[in-house]
Amino acid sequence: MSILVVGSVAFDDIASPSGSAKSILGGAATYFSLAASYFTQVRVVAVVGDDFGPEQEKVFHQHGIDTRGIERAAGKTFRWGGTYAGNLNEAKTDYTDLNVFERFQPQIPKEYEDTEFLFLANIQPTLQADVRRKMNRVRLTGCDTMNYWIKGTPKELAATLKLVDVLLINDTEAKMLANETNLPRAAQKVLAMGPQALVIKHGEYGATIFFREGAFGLGHHPFRAPSLPIDEVKDPTGAGDSFAGGFMGYLASQGEVNREVLKRSLFYGGVMGSFAVERFGTERLQALTRDEIDARFQIFRELTHLE
Amino acid sequence: MSILVVGSVAFDDIASPSGSAKSILGGAATYFSLAASYFTQVRVVAVVGDDFGPEQEKVFHQHGIDTRGIERAAGKTFRWGGTYAGNLNEAKTDYTDLNVFERFQPQIPKEYEDTEFLFLANIQPTLQADVRRKMNRVRLTGCDTMNYWIKGTPKELAATLKLVDVLLINDTEAKMLANETNLPRAAQKVLAMGPQALVIKHGEYGATIFFREGAFGLGHHPFRAPSLPIDEVKDPTGAGDSFAGGFMGYLASQGEVNREVLKRSLFYGGVMGSFAVERFGTERLQALTRDEIDARFQIFRELTHLE
């Protein structure tokens, strides 16, 4: 099954204790689609400016990603600059130039209308809801959001959450959204807002998926996938989007949504997130093979597997 | 195989968002020995004061714990007061009255000299080393420490680390001990200081065991056990000591130290830590059954188990 992602394509300036990189291809939709492309056919809806040229487009095409939904607008592409220090868990934003992204109104090409798996990357919640409503044949919708929308547009976000099946956020976001510091209780509160399942990403500790009672016809016990301790984290940018790409991409590739598939999806999410941080920007995600991915999947499996 | 623990027995005053408790039985050796008692015969070396009476002794004896090594000294037992707020991850110490613990010089009863498994709970590193040197028949030594000794007595701690097989500490302590923010690199640096294996406890995210190359004749790939997300953490006091009790107690019960046993030990550590936090003080640890423990072990196993 193919999957459609709607989100940002950007140029990033990144500095971390391991070095720095200027004007490299980034954005949630970019990380997501590269990660998902190892599992299934990916379609992208985004907006870019005049500075997005054949060099950038080639990155998508080399992975068979359908870019007919990437709109060209007059002006510059979204630009973000960030610096990581210390434990690398959080970026200090140096600047955000929304540029053409400021007026982004997602347009769905006719050829995409039959897409059955949808991922709404982190954009304004009303735009997320609009896209979901336009896609009549979607079977499963994944969604991301962030502190900015949780605090700034809670009503709009609440409306969007009623339309999505799986929400993927991190611990801090889950606790903020639920206004609850205990994680399992926060998860239950978020699930009561709409989603069938909630994936909470714990960074280097992995991720947990919580289910609503009866979701997907499954038992509601949570499931956790570990992450691999990485010797050198060069650039954490895009780790969460790469996680989402691995998770949703594997899910879409299986067609059927059942508990075992969701468990494996969670492991593949962790695998793709762990690759993403090993190099600056999308460098590592651009140059993987499915064999490398499956070898790391096995390592993750062994990491917590009892005989 | 029986196991000997050397550490503190205390009375605690604890307050958390779930309530408070006054003058309840606590201390690292208490939590450790209760947790370990579900797996194997436990011996304790500690010191208490005049206020430690039959009521407290009964808690140990009801679990078949050998208290001949608990020395009675004139004065009061060690007392600690702590308050938890917010996310419960760290206690604010309200007061510490060392009392008889200030002059603790561990004495090993003759009947304990044949013990083959030893756990050095968090006490002054030189005392830990002295105990280890006195125990000629020990096959495996586990050890805990804390920020106070890492910062305050680094040389003494370095000498102790050369004598222990498994060090059990948390993320913050590991990073501080290694002076390194990346966890796998910190683990390698700590292993180079002496221990064959290093267990790093991640609180609600579980724990990872790292091995020296060739340790215990095993492969050196790390292994991770998850922790169960607990709906209500009433009192985190003693979680780490209960983890150590489950880990070391199960290990001692198996006699043989191999990779599969160490993996299961890590799971049992998480299980006992997760029980400990469900009630104030040692209440939950006092009233468990092995069936309840094994049922939770199965839940932990399922939590990350792929078919």
Coordinates of C-alpha atoms in Angstrom, one line a residue:
Chain A
M1 CA 0.0 0.0 0.0
S2 CA 1.3 3.5 -0.7
I3 CA 1.4 6.2 2.0
L4 CA 0.9 9.9 1.7
V5 CA 2.8 12.3 4.0
V6 CA 1.8 16.0 4.3
G7 CA 4.4 18.2 6.0
S8 CA 7.4 20.5 5.7
V9 CA 10.4 20.3 3.3
A10 CA 13.1 22.6 4.5
F11 CA 16.7 23.7 4.4
D12 CA 18.5 23.4 7.7
D13 CA 21.6 24.9 9.3
I14 CA 22.6 22.5 12.1
A15 CA 25.4 22.6 14.7
S16 CA 26.1 19.8 17.2
P17 CA 29.2 18.8 19.3
S18 CA 30.1 16.6 16.3
G19 CA 30.3 19.4 13.8
S20 CA 28.0 21.5 11.6
A21 CA 26.2 21.5 8.3
K22 CA 24.8 24.4 6.3
S23 CA 21.7 24.5 4.0
I24 CA 21.1 20.8 4.0
L25 CA 17.8 19.2 3.0
G26 CA 15.5 18.7 5.9
G27 CA 11.9 19.0 7.0
A28 CA 9.6 16.5 8.6
A29 CA 8.1 15.3 5.3
T30 CA 11.7 14.7 3.9
Y31 CA 12.8 12.6 6.8
F32 CA 9.5 10.8 6.9
S33 CA 9.4 9.9 3.3
L34 CA 13.0 8.8 3.0
A35 CA 12.6 6.5 6.1
A36 CA 9.2 5.1 4.7
S37 CA 10.6 4.6 1.2
Y38 CA 12.5 1.5 2.3
F39 CA 9.2 -0.2 3.0
T40 CA 6.6 1.1 0.6
Q41 CA 5.7 3.6 -2.1
V42 CA 5.6 7.2 -0.7
R43 CA 3.7 10.3 -1.9
V44 CA 4.5 13.8 -0.6
V45 CA 2.4 16.9 -0.3
A46 CA 4.5 19.9 0.7
V47 CA 5.6 23.4 -0.6
V48 CA 9.0 24.5 -1.7
G49 CA 10.5 27.7 -3.1
D50 CA 12.7 28.7 -6.0
D51 CA 15.8 27.4 -4.2
F52 CA 14.6 23.8 -4.3
G53 CA 16.2 22.5 -7.4
P54 CA 17.0 19.2 -9.3
E55 CA 19.7 18.3 -6.7
Q56 CA 17.0 18.2 -3.9
E57 CA 14.4 16.6 -6.1
K58 CA 16.9 13.8 -7.0
V59 CA 17.1 12.8 -3.4
F60 CA 13.4 12.0 -3.4
H61 CA 13.4 10.4 -6.9
Q62 CA 16.4 8.1 -6.0
H63 CA 14.1 6.5 -3.4
G64 CA 11.1 6.2 -5.8
I65 CA 9.2 8.9 -3.9
D66 CA 6.4 10.5 -5.8
T67 CA 6.9 14.3 -5.7
R68 CA 4.0 15.4 -7.8
G69 CA 2.4 16.8 -4.6
I70 CA 5.3 19.1 -3.9
E71 CA 4.1 22.5 -4.9
R72 CA 6.5 25.2 -6.2
A73 CA 5.8 28.7 -4.9
A74 CA 7.5 32.0 -5.6
G75 CA 10.0 32.7 -2.8
K76 CA 12.3 30.8 -0.6
T77 CA 11.9 27.3 1.0
F78 CA 11.3 27.1 4.8
R79 CA 14.6 27.4 6.6
W80 CA 15.5 26.4 10.1
G81 CA 18.7 26.8 12.1
G82 CA 19.3 24.8 15.3
T83 CA 22.2 24.0 17.7
Y84 CA 22.5 21.0 19.9
A85 CA 24.7 21.0 23.1
G86 CA 25.3 18.7 26.0
N87 CA 23.1 15.6 26.0
L88 CA 21.7 16.3 22.5
N89 CA 18.1 15.8 23.6
E90 CA 16.9 19.2 22.7
A91 CA 17.8 21.7 20.0
K92 CA 18.1 25.4 20.6
T93 CA 16.4 27.1 17.6
D94 CA 18.7 29.7 16.2
Y95 CA 16.1 31.0 13.6
T96 CA 13.0 29.9 11.8
D97 CA 12.2 31.4 8.4
L98 CA 8.8 30.0 7.4
N99 CA 9.1 31.6 3.9
V100 CA 6.7 29.9 1.5
F101 CA 5.6 27.5 4.2
E102 CA 3.8 30.4 5.9
R103 CA 1.0 30.2 3.4
F104 CA 1.0 26.5 2.9
Q105 CA -2.4 25.2 1.9
P106 CA -2.0 21.5 1.1
Q107 CA -3.3 20.5 -2.3
I108 CA -3.9 16.8 -2.9
P109 CA -3.1 15.8 -6.5
K110 CA -5.9 13.7 -8.1
E111 CA -3.5 10.8 -8.5
Y112 CA -3.1 10.7 -4.7
E113 CA -6.8 10.4 -3.9
D114 CA -6.8 6.6 -3.7
T115 CA -4.1 6.6 -0.9
E116 CA -5.1 4.3 2.0
F117 CA -2.4 5.3 4.6
L118 CA -1.9 8.9 5.5
F119 CA 0.6 10.7 7.8
L120 CA 0.0 14.2 8.9
A121 CA 3.4 15.5 9.9
N122 CA 3.7 18.4 12.4
I123 CA 1.8 21.3 10.8
Q124 CA -1.1 23.6 11.9
P125 CA -3.8 21.2 13.2
T126 CA -6.6 22.7 11.0
L127 CA -4.6 22.0 7.9
Q128 CA -4.1 18.5 9.2
A129 CA -7.8 18.1 9.6
D130 CA -8.6 19.6 6.2
V131 CA -6.2 17.0 4.5
R132 CA -7.8 14.1 6.4
R133 CA -11.3 15.2 5.4
K134 CA -10.3 15.4 1.7
M135 CA -8.9 11.8 1.7
N136 CA -12.0 9.6 1.5
R137 CA -10.3 6.3 0.9
V138 CA -7.9 6.5 3.8
R139 CA -7.9 3.4 6.1
L140 CA -5.4 4.6 8.7
T141 CA -4.2 8.1 9.6
G142 CA -1.0 8.8 11.7
C143 CA -0.4 12.2 13.1
D144 CA 2.3 14.2 14.8
T145 CA 2.1 17.5 16.6
M146 CA 4.2 19.6 19.0
N147 CA 4.2 21.8 22.1
Y148 CA 3.5 24.9 19.9
W149 CA 0.1 23.6 18.8
I150 CA -0.7 21.9 22.1
K151 CA -0.3 25.3 23.9
G152 CA -1.3 27.6 21.1
T153 CA -4.2 26.0 19.3
P154 CA -5.7 23.4 21.7
K155 CA -9.3 23.5 20.2
E156 CA -8.1 23.0 16.7
L157 CA -5.8 20.2 17.8
A158 CA -8.7 18.5 19.7
A159 CA -10.8 18.6 16.5
T160 CA -7.9 17.0 14.6
L161 CA -7.3 14.3 17.2
K162 CA -10.9 13.1 16.6
L163 CA -10.0 12.3 13.0
V164 CA -6.7 10.3 13.5
D165 CA -6.1 6.7 14.3
V166 CA -2.5 6.8 15.6
L167 CA -0.9 9.8 17.3
L168 CA 2.9 9.8 17.5
I169 CA 4.4 12.2 20.1
N170 CA 7.1 12.2 22.7
D171 CA 6.9 12.0 26.6
T172 CA 6.9 15.8 27.1
E173 CA 4.2 16.4 24.5
A174 CA 2.0 13.6 25.9
K175 CA 2.2 14.9 29.4
M176 CA 1.6 18.4 28.3
L177 CA -1.4 17.4 26.1
A178 CA -3.0 15.4 28.9
N179 CA -1.9 17.8 31.7
E180 CA -0.8 14.8 33.6
T181 CA 2.7 13.8 34.8
N182 CA 2.2 10.0 35.1
L183 CA 2.8 8.5 31.6
P184 CA 0.2 5.7 31.6
R185 CA -2.5 8.0 32.9
A186 CA -1.4 10.7 30.4
A187 CA -1.7 8.0 27.6
Q188 CA -5.3 7.1 28.7
K189 CA -6.3 10.8 28.7
V190 CA -4.9 11.3 25.2
L191 CA -6.6 8.2 23.9
A192 CA -9.9 9.5 25.3
M193 CA -9.4 12.5 22.9
G194 CA -9.8 10.4 19.8
P195 CA -6.9 8.2 18.6
Q196 CA -7.2 4.4 18.6
A197 CA -3.5 4.2 19.5
L198 CA -0.9 6.5 20.9
V199 CA 2.8 6.0 20.3
I200 CA 5.0 7.8 22.9
K201 CA 8.6 8.2 21.8
H202 CA 11.2 8.0 24.6
G203 CA 14.2 9.0 22.6
E204 CA 17.2 6.8 23.4
Y205 CA 14.9 4.5 25.5
G206 CA 12.6 3.5 22.7
A207 CA 8.9 3.9 22.4
T208 CA 5.6 2.6 23.8
I209 CA 2.3 2.1 22.0
F210 CA -0.8 2.4 24.1
F211 CA -4.2 1.2 22.8
R212 CA -7.8 2.2 23.4
E213 CA -9.9 -0.6 24.7
G214 CA -10.9 -2.6 21.6
A215 CA -8.7 -0.6 19.2
F216 CA -8.2 -2.5 15.9
G217 CA -10.0 -5.4 17.5
L218 CA -6.9 -6.0 19.7
G219 CA -6.1 -6.4 23.4
H220 CA -5.3 -3.1 25.0
H221 CA -2.0 -4.0 26.7
P222 CA 0.8 -1.5 25.8
F223 CA 3.8 -2.7 23.9
R224 CA 7.3 -1.3 24.1
A225 CA 10.2 -1.3 21.6
P226 CA 13.7 -0.5 22.8
S227 CA 16.1 1.8 21.0
L228 CA 19.7 0.9 20.4
P229 CA 22.2 2.8 22.5
I230 CA 24.2 4.7 19.8
D231 CA 27.9 5.3 20.4
E232 CA 27.9 8.6 18.5
V233 CA 24.8 10.7 18.0
K234 CA 25.9 13.3 15.4
D235 CA 22.7 15.1 14.7
P236 CA 19.3 14.3 16.3
T237 CA 17.4 16.4 13.8
G238 CA 14.6 14.4 12.2
A239 CA 14.8 11.4 14.6
G240 CA 11.1 11.6 15.4
D241 CA 10.1 12.0 11.8
S242 CA 12.3 9.1 10.7
F243 CA 10.7 7.0 13.5
A244 CA 7.3 7.9 12.1
G245 CA 8.5 7.0 8.6
G246 CA 9.7 3.6 9.7
F247 CA 6.6 3.0 11.8
M248 CA 4.0 4.1 9.2
G249 CA 6.0 2.8 6.2
Y250 CA 6.2 -0.7 7.6
L251 CA 2.6 -0.6 8.6
A252 CA 1.5 0.5 5.1
S253 CA 3.6 -2.3 3.6
Q254 CA 1.8 -5.0 5.5
G255 CA -1.7 -3.9 4.5
E256 CA -3.3 -5.6 7.5
V257 CA -3.3 -3.8 10.8
N258 CA -3.0 -6.3 13.7
R259 CA -1.1 -6.4 17.0
E260 CA 1.9 -8.3 15.7
V261 CA 2.3 -5.9 12.7
L262 CA 2.0 -2.8 15.1
K263 CA 4.7 -4.3 17.3
R264 CA 7.0 -4.8 14.4
S265 CA 6.2 -1.3 13.1
L266 CA 7.2 0.1 16.5
F267 CA 10.6 -1.7 16.2
Y268 CA 11.1 -0.5 12.6
G269 CA 10.3 3.1 13.8
G270 CA 13.1 2.8 16.4
V271 CA 15.5 1.3 13.8
M272 CA 14.9 4.2 11.3
G273 CA 15.2 6.8 14.1
S274 CA 18.5 5.3 15.2
F275 CA 20.0 5.4 11.7
A276 CA 18.9 9.0 11.2
V277 CA 21.0 10.4 14.1
E278 CA 24.2 8.7 13.0
R279 CA 25.0 11.4 10.4
F280 CA 24.1 15.0 9.7
G281 CA 20.7 15.6 8.1
T282 CA 19.4 12.9 5.9
E283 CA 22.8 11.5 4.9
R284 CA 22.4 8.2 6.6
L285 CA 18.8 7.8 5.5
Q286 CA 19.7 8.4 1.9
A287 CA 22.3 5.6 1.7
L288 CA 20.7 2.6 3.5
T289 CA 19.8 -0.9 2.2
R290 CA 16.9 -3.0 3.4
D291 CA 19.4 -5.6 4.5
E292 CA 21.1 -3.1 6.8
I293 CA 17.7 -2.1 8.2
D294 CA 16.7 -5.7 8.8
A295 CA 20.0 -6.5 10.4
R296 CA 19.5 -3.7 12.9
F297 CA 15.9 -4.9 13.4
Q298 CA 17.4 -8.2 14.5
I299 CA 19.8 -6.4 16.9
F300 CA 16.9 -4.5 18.4
R301 CA 14.9 -7.8 18.8
E302 CA 17.9 -9.5 20.5
L303 CA 18.4 -6.6 22.7
T304 CA 15.3 -7.5 24.8
H305 CA 14.5 -11.0 23.7
L306 CA 14.3 -13.8 26.3
E307 CA 14.4 -17.4 25.2
Chain B
M1 CA 22.9 -20.1 46.9
S2 CA 22.6 -17.6 49.7
I3 CA 23.4 -13.9 49.2
L4 CA 24.9 -11.4 51.7
V5 CA 24.0 -7.7 51.5
V6 CA 25.9 -5.1 53.4
G7 CA 24.2 -1.7 53.7
S8 CA 21.8 0.6 55.6
V9 CA 18.8 -0.2 57.7
A10 CA 16.8 3.0 58.4
F11 CA 13.6 4.7 59.5
D12 CA 12.2 7.0 56.8
D13 CA 9.8 9.9 56.8
I14 CA 8.4 10.1 53.3
A15 CA 6.0 12.5 51.6
S16 CA 4.8 12.3 48.0
P17 CA 1.9 13.6 46.0
S18 CA 0.1 10.3 47.0
G19 CA 0.4 10.9 50.8
S20 CA 3.0 10.5 53.5
A21 CA 4.3 8.0 56.0
K22 CA 6.3 8.5 59.2
S23 CA 9.1 6.4 60.7
I24 CA 8.7 3.5 58.4
L25 CA 11.2 0.8 58.0
G26 CA 13.6 1.6 55.1
G27 CA 17.3 1.6 54.1
A28 CA 19.0 0.0 51.1
A29 CA 19.8 -3.3 52.9
T30 CA 16.1 -3.6 53.9
Y31 CA 14.7 -3.1 50.4
F32 CA 17.4 -5.3 48.9
S33 CA 16.9 -8.2 51.3
L34 CA 13.1 -8.2 51.0
A35 CA 13.2 -8.2 47.2
A36 CA 15.9 -10.9 47.1
S37 CA 14.1 -13.0 49.7
Y38 CA 11.6 -14.2 47.1
F39 CA 14.4 -15.9 45.2
T40 CA 17.0 -17.1 47.6
Q41 CA 18.3 -17.1 51.2
V42 CA 19.4 -13.7 52.3
R43 CA 21.9 -12.6 55.0
V44 CA 22.2 -9.0 56.2
V45 CA 25.1 -7.0 57.6
A46 CA 24.0 -3.7 59.0
V47 CA 23.8 -1.6 62.1
V48 CA 20.7 -0.4 64.0
G49 CA 20.0 1.4 67.3
D50 CA 17.9 0.9 70.3
D51 CA 14.7 2.0 68.5
F52 CA 14.9 -1.1 66.2
G53 CA 12.7 -3.6 68.0
P54 CA 10.9 -6.9 67.5
E55 CA 8.4 -5.3 65.2
Q56 CA 11.1 -4.4 62.6
E57 CA 13.0 -7.7 63.1
K58 CA 9.8 -9.6 62.4
V59 CA 9.6 -8.0 58.9
F60 CA 13.0 -9.7 58.1
H61 CA 12.2 -13.0 59.8
Q62 CA 8.8 -13.4 58.1
H63 CA 10.8 -13.5 54.8
G64 CA 13.4 -16.0 56.2
I65 CA 16.1 -13.4 56.2
D66 CA 19.1 -14.1 58.4
T67 CA 19.6 -11.1 60.7
R68 CA 22.5 -12.4 62.7
G69 CA 24.7 -9.8 61.0
I70 CA 22.6 -6.9 62.1
E71 CA 24.6 -5.2 64.9
R72 CA 22.9 -3.4 67.8
A73 CA 24.6 -0.2 68.8
A74 CA 23.7 2.3 71.5
G75 CA 21.8 5.2 70.1
K76 CA 19.3 5.7 67.3
T77 CA 19.0 4.0 64.0
F78 CA 19.8 6.0 60.8
R79 CA 16.9 8.3 59.9
W80 CA 16.1 9.9 56.6
G81 CA 13.3 12.3 55.5
G82 CA 12.5 12.9 51.9
T83 CA 9.8 14.6 49.8
Y84 CA 8.9 13.8 46.2
A85 CA 7.1 16.3 44.0
G86 CA 6.1 16.6 40.3
N87 CA 7.4 13.7 38.2
L88 CA 8.7 11.7 41.2
N89 CA 12.1 11.1 39.7
E90 CA 14.1 12.7 42.4
A91 CA 13.6 13.1 46.2
K92 CA 14.3 16.3 48.0
T93 CA 16.1 15.2 51.2
D94 CA 14.5 16.9 54.2
Y95 CA 17.1 15.6 56.7
T96 CA 19.7 12.9 57.1
D97 CA 20.5 11.7 60.7
L98 CA 23.2 9.1 60.3
N99 CA 23.1 8.3 64.1
V100 CA 24.7 4.8 64.7
F101 CA 25.3 4.4 60.9
E102 CA 28.0 7.1 61.2
R103 CA 30.4 4.7 62.8
F104 CA 29.3 1.6 60.9
Q105 CA 32.2 -0.9 60.6
P106 CA 30.7 -3.9 58.9
Q107 CA 31.4 -7.1 60.9
I108 CA 30.9 -10.4 59.1
P109 CA 29.6 -13.2 61.3
K110 CA 31.5 -16.5 61.1
E111 CA 28.4 -18.2 59.8
Y112 CA 28.3 -15.9 56.8
E113 CA 31.9 -16.6 55.6
D114 CA 30.8 -19.2 53.1
T115 CA 28.5 -16.9 51.2
E116 CA 29.2 -17.0 47.4
F117 CA 27.1 -14.0 46.3
L118 CA 27.7 -10.6 47.8
F119 CA 25.9 -7.2 47.3
L120 CA 27.6 -4.0 48.5
A121 CA 24.8 -1.5 48.9
N122 CA 25.5 2.2 48.8
I123 CA 28.0 2.9 51.6
Q124 CA 31.4 4.5 51.8
P125 CA 33.6 2.8 49.1
T126 CA 36.4 1.8 51.5
L127 CA 34.0 -0.1 53.7
Q128 CA 32.7 -1.8 50.6
A129 CA 36.2 -2.9 49.7
D130 CA 37.0 -4.1 53.2
V131 CA 33.9 -6.3 53.2
R132 CA 34.8 -7.7 49.8
R133 CA 38.4 -8.5 50.9
K134 CA 37.1 -10.4 54.0
M135 CA 34.8 -12.7 51.9
N136 CA 37.2 -15.3 50.4
R137 CA 34.6 -17.6 49.0
V138 CA 32.6 -15.0 47.0
R139 CA 32.0 -15.9 43.4
L140 CA 30.2 -12.8 42.3
T141 CA 30.0 -9.3 43.9
G142 CA 27.4 -6.7 43.0
C143 CA 27.9 -3.1 44.0
D144 CA 26.0 0.2 44.2
T145 CA 27.2 3.7 44.7
M146 CA 26.0 7.3 44.4
N147 CA 26.9 10.8 43.4
Y148 CA 28.1 11.6 46.9
W149 CA 31.0 9.0 46.6
I150 CA 31.6 9.6 42.9
K151 CA 32.3 13.3 43.6
G152 CA 33.7 13.0 47.1
T153 CA 35.8 9.9 47.2
P154 CA 36.8 9.1 43.6
K155 CA 40.1 7.3 44.5
E156 CA 38.5 5.1 47.1
L157 CA 35.7 4.3 44.7
A158 CA 38.2 3.4 41.9
A159 CA 39.8 0.9 44.3
T160 CA 36.5 -0.7 45.1
L161 CA 35.5 -0.9 41.4
K162 CA 38.5 -3.1 40.8
L163 CA 37.1 -5.7 43.3
V164 CA 33.5 -5.9 42.0
D165 CA 31.9 -8.0 39.2
V166 CA 28.7 -6.1 38.5
L167 CA 28.1 -2.4 39.2
L168 CA 24.5 -1.2 39.4
I169 CA 23.9 2.5 39.0
N170 CA 21.6 4.9 37.2
D171 CA 22.1 7.0 34.0
T172 CA 23.1 10.2 35.9
E173 CA 25.6 8.3 38.1
A174 CA 27.1 6.4 35.1
K175 CA 27.6 9.7 33.1
M176 CA 29.1 11.4 36.2
L177 CA 31.4 8.5 37.0
A178 CA 32.7 8.3 33.3
N179 CA 32.6 12.1 32.8
E180 CA 30.9 11.3 29.5
T181 CA 27.4 12.3 28.3
N182 CA 26.9 9.5 25.7
L183 CA 25.6 6.4 27.5
P184 CA 27.3 3.6 25.6
R185 CA 30.6 5.4 25.7
A186 CA 30.1 6.1 29.4
A187 CA 29.4 2.4 29.9
Q188 CA 32.7 1.4 28.2
K189 CA 34.7 3.8 30.4
V190 CA 33.1 2.5 33.6
L191 CA 33.8 -1.1 32.5
A192 CA 37.4 -0.2 32.0
M193 CA 37.5 0.8 35.7
G194 CA 37.0 -2.8 36.8
P195 CA 33.6 -4.4 36.7
Q196 CA 32.8 -7.3 34.3
A197 CA 29.3 -6.0 33.8
L198 CA 27.5 -2.7 34.3
V199 CA 23.8 -2.4 34.9
I200 CA 22.5 1.1 34.1
K201 CA 19.0 1.7 35.6
H202 CA 16.8 4.0 33.5
G203 CA 13.9 4.4 36.0
E204 CA 10.6 3.9 34.3
Y205 CA 12.3 3.0 31.0
G206 CA 14.0 -0.2 32.4
A207 CA 17.6 -1.0 32.5
T208 CA 20.5 -2.0 30.3
I209 CA 23.4 -4.4 31.1
F210 CA 26.7 -3.7 29.3
F211 CA 29.5 -6.3 29.4
R212 CA 33.3 -6.2 29.1
E213 CA 34.6 -8.0 26.1
G214 CA 34.8 -11.7 27.3
A215 CA 33.0 -11.1 30.6
F216 CA 31.7 -14.3 32.1
G217 CA 32.7 -16.0 28.8
L218 CA 29.8 -14.2 27.1
G219 CA 29.3 -12.1 24.0
H220 CA 29.6 -8.5 24.8
H221 CA 26.3 -7.2 23.2
P222 CA 24.3 -5.2 25.7
F223 CA 20.9 -6.4 26.8
R224 CA 17.9 -4.3 27.9
A225 CA 14.9 -5.1 30.0
P226 CA 11.9 -2.8 30.0
S227 CA 10.0 -1.5 32.9
L228 CA 6.3 -1.6 33.2
P229 CA 4.5 1.8 33.0
I230 CA 2.9 2.1 36.5
D231 CA -0.4 3.9 36.8
E232 CA 0.3 5.2 40.2
V233 CA 3.8 5.6 41.6
K234 CA 3.1 6.2 45.3
D235 CA 6.7 6.2 46.6
P236 CA 9.8 5.7 44.6
T237 CA 12.0 5.2 47.7
G238 CA 14.0 2.0 47.4
A239 CA 13.2 1.3 43.8
G240 CA 16.9 1.0 42.9
D241 CA 17.6 -1.3 45.9
S242 CA 14.6 -3.4 45.1
F243 CA 15.8 -3.7 41.5
A244 CA 19.2 -4.8 42.8
G245 CA 17.5 -7.3 45.2
G246 CA 15.5 -8.9 42.3
F247 CA 18.6 -8.9 40.0
M248 CA 21.1 -10.3 42.5
G249 CA 18.6 -12.6 44.2
Y250 CA 17.5 -14.3 41.0
L251 CA 21.2 -14.5 39.9
A252 CA 22.2 -16.2 43.2
S253 CA 19.2 -18.6 43.0
Q254 CA 20.5 -19.9 39.6
G255 CA 24.0 -20.6 40.8
E256 CA 25.3 -20.6 37.2
V257 CA 26.1 -17.2 35.7
N258 CA 25.4 -17.1 31.9
R259 CA 23.9 -14.7 29.5
E260 CA 20.4 -16.0 29.6
V261 CA 20.4 -16.0 33.4
L262 CA 21.8 -12.4 33.4
K263 CA 19.0 -11.4 31.0
R264 CA 16.3 -12.9 33.2
S265 CA 17.9 -11.3 36.3
L266 CA 17.6 -7.9 34.6
F267 CA 13.9 -8.6 34.1
Y268 CA 13.4 -9.7 37.7
G269 CA 15.2 -6.5 38.8
G270 CA 12.7 -4.4 36.9
V271 CA 9.8 -6.5 38.3
M272 CA 10.8 -5.9 41.9
G273 CA 11.5 -2.2 41.3
S274 CA 8.1 -1.8 39.8
F275 CA 6.4 -3.5 42.8
A276 CA 8.3 -1.4 45.3
V277 CA 7.0 1.9 44.1
E278 CA 3.3 0.9 44.2
R279 CA 3.0 1.5 48.0
F280 CA 4.8 3.5 50.6
G281 CA 8.1 2.1 52.0
T282 CA 8.4 -1.7 51.9
E283 CA 4.6 -2.4 52.2
R284 CA 4.3 -4.0 48.8
L285 CA 7.6 -5.9 49.0
Q286 CA 6.4 -7.4 52.3
A287 CA 3.3 -8.9 50.9
L288 CA 4.1 -10.4 47.6
T289 CA 3.9 -14.0 46.4
R290 CA 6.3 -15.7 43.9
D291 CA 3.2 -16.2 41.6
E292 CA 2.6 -12.5 41.5
I293 CA 6.2 -11.9 40.8
D294 CA 6.3 -14.4 37.9
A295 CA 3.0 -13.1 36.5
R296 CA 4.6 -9.6 36.3
F297 CA 7.7 -11.1 34.8
Q298 CA 5.5 -12.5 32.0
I299 CA 3.9 -9.1 31.5
F300 CA 7.3 -7.5 31.2
R301 CA 8.4 -10.3 28.7
E302 CA 5.2 -9.8 26.6
L303 CA 5.8 -6.0 26.7
T304 CA 8.7 -6.3 24.2
H305 CA 8.3 -9.8 22.8
L306 CA 8.1 -10.2 19.1
E307 CA 6.9 -13.6 17.8

